[in-house]
Coordinates of C-alpha atoms in Angstrom, one line a residue:
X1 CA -24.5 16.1 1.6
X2 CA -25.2 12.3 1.9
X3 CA -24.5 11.4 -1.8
X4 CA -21.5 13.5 -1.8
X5 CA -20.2 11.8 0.8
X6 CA -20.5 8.9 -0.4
X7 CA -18.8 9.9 -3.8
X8 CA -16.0 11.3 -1.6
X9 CA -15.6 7.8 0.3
X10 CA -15.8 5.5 -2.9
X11 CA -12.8 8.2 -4.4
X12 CA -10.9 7.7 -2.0
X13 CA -11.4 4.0 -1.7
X14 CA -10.5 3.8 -5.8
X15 CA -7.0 6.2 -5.0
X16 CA -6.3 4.1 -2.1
X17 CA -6.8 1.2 -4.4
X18 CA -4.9 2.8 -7.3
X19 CA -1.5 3.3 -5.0
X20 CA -0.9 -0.4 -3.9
X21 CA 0.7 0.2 -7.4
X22 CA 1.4 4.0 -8.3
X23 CA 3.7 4.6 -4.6
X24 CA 3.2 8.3 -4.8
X25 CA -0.4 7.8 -4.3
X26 CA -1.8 7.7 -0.5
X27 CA -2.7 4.1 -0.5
X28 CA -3.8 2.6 2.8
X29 CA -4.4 6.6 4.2
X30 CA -6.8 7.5 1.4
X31 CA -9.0 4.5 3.0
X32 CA -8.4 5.0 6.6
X33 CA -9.4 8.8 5.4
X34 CA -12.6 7.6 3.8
X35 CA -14.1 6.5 6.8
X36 CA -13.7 9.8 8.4
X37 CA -15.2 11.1 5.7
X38 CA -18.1 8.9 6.1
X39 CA -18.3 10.1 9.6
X40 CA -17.9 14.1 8.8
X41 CA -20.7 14.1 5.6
X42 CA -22.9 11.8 7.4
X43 CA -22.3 10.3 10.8
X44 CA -19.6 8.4 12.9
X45 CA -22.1 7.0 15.1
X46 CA -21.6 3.2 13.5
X47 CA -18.4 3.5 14.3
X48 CA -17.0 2.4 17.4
X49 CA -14.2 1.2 19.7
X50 CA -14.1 -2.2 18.2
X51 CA -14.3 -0.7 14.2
X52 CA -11.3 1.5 15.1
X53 CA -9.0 -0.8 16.5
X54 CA -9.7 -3.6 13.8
X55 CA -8.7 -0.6 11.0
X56 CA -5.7 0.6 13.2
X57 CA -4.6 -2.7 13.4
X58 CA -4.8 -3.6 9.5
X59 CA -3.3 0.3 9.0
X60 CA -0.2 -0.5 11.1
X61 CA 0.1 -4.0 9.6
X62 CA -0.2 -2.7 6.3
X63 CA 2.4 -0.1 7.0
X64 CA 5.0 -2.7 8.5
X65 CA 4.2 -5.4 5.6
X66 CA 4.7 -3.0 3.2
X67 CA 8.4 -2.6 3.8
X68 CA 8.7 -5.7 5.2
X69 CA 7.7 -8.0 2.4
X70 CA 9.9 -5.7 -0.3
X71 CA 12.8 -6.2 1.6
X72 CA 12.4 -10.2 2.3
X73 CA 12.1 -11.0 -1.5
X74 CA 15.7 -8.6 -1.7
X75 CA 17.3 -10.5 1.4
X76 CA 15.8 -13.6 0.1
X77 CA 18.2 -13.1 -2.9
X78 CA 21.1 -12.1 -0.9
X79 CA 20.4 -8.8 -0.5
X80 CA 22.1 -5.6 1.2
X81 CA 21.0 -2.7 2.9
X82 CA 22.3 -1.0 -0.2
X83 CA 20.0 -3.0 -2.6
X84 CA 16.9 -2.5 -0.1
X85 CA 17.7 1.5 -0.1
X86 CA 18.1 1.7 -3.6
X87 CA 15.2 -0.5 -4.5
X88 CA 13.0 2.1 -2.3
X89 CA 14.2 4.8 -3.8
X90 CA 14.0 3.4 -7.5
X91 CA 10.5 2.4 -6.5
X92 CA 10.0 6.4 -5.9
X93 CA 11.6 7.8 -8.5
X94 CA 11.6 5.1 -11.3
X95 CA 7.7 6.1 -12.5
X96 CA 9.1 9.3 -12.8
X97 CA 12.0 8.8 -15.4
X98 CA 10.4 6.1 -16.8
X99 CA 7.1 6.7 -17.3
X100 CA 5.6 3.7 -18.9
X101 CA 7.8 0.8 -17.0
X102 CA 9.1 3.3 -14.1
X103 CA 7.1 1.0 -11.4
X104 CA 8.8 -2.4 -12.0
X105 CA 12.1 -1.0 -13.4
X106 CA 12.9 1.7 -10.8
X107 CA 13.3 -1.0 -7.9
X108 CA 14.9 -3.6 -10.2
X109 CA 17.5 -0.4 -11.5
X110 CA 17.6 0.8 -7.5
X111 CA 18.6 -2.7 -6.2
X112 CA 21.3 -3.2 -9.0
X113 CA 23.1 0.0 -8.4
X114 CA 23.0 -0.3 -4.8
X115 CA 24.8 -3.5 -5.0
X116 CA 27.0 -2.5 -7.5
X117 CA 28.4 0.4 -5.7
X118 CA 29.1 -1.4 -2.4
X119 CA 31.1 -4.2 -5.2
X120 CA 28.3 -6.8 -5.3
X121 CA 29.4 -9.0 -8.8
X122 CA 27.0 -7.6 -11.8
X123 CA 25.1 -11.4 -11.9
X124 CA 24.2 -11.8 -7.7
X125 CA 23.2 -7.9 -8.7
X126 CA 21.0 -8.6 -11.7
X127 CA 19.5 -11.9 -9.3
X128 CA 18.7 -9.4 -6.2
X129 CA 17.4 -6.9 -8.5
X130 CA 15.3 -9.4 -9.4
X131 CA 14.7 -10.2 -5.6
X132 CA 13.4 -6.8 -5.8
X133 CA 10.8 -7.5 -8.0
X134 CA 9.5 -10.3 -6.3
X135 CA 9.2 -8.5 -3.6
X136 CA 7.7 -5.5 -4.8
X137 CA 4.8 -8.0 -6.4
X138 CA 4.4 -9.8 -2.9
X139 CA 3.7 -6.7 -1.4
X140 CA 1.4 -5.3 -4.0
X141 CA -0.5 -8.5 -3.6
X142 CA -0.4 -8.2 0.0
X143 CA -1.2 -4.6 0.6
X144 CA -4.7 -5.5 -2.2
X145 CA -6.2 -8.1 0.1
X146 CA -5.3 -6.0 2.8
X147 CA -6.9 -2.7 2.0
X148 CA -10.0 -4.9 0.7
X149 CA -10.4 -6.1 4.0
X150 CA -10.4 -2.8 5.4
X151 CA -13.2 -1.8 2.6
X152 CA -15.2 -4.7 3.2
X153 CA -14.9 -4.4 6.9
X154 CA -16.2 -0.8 6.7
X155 CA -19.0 -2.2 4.7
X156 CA -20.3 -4.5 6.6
X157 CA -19.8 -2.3 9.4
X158 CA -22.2 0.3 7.5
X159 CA -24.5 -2.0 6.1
X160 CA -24.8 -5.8 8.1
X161 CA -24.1 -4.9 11.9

């Protein structure tokens, strides 16, 4: 039970891993879920008060920086509501109708259209679609070193202390 455990935990580390960039993966839950794991196949005792809080803590920030850090590089190019909305939702649906490029074209298409419909001039649109983007990439980067934290924390936390 052990060694499928741990196959279980280092899955769910990888898909946690793999949606900082796929969205419709589980991201940041398929880690906080692997330690559970852990504790189910082979024990939670290592775990305590102190592990919990450290993870909850990087859980919530990664949940807050994640919209967060999107929407700055969108306001930071003059940005609406309507850009941030329709970034989001390109960012959903974009992988879908375009498979290949659907991840950086969906929130760049999303941001555009927003601001075109609320009458946002086609160039500041093109220039906060490409607000999108940089903030898409921010928060990919952001949400990687944050999740490896989490991951290295719960090794160490296994392993060291």
């Amino acid at each position: 039970m052990e060694i499928m455990g741990i196959i279980l935990v280092v899955l769910l580390f990888v898909i946690g891993m793999i949606g900082t960039v796929y969205p419709i993966l589980p991201g940041v839950f398929a880690i906080y879920a692997a330690f559970f794991v852990y504790g189910f196949f082979i024990t939670f005792e290592k775990f305590g008060f102190w592990f919990w809080c450290i993870q909850t803590v990087i859980l919530l920030a990664l949940l807050i920086a994640d919209y967060a850090v999107g929407a700055m590089g969108v306001k930071k190019f003059g940005g609406s509501k309507a850009s941030i909305i329709g970034s989001t939702i390109g960012i959903i649906i974009g992988p879908f109708v375009f498979p290949a490029f659907g991840l950086i074209l969906g929130p760049f298409v999303g941001a555009v259209l927003g601001e075109l419909m609320i009458g946002t001039k086609f160039k500041q649109s093109m220039l906060i679609g490409w607000g999108s983007l940089v903030g898409l990439f921010s928060s990919i980067v952001v949400k990687i070193i944050l999740q490896l934290i989490m991951i290295i924390v719960f090794i160490l936390w296994i392993w060291v202390w």
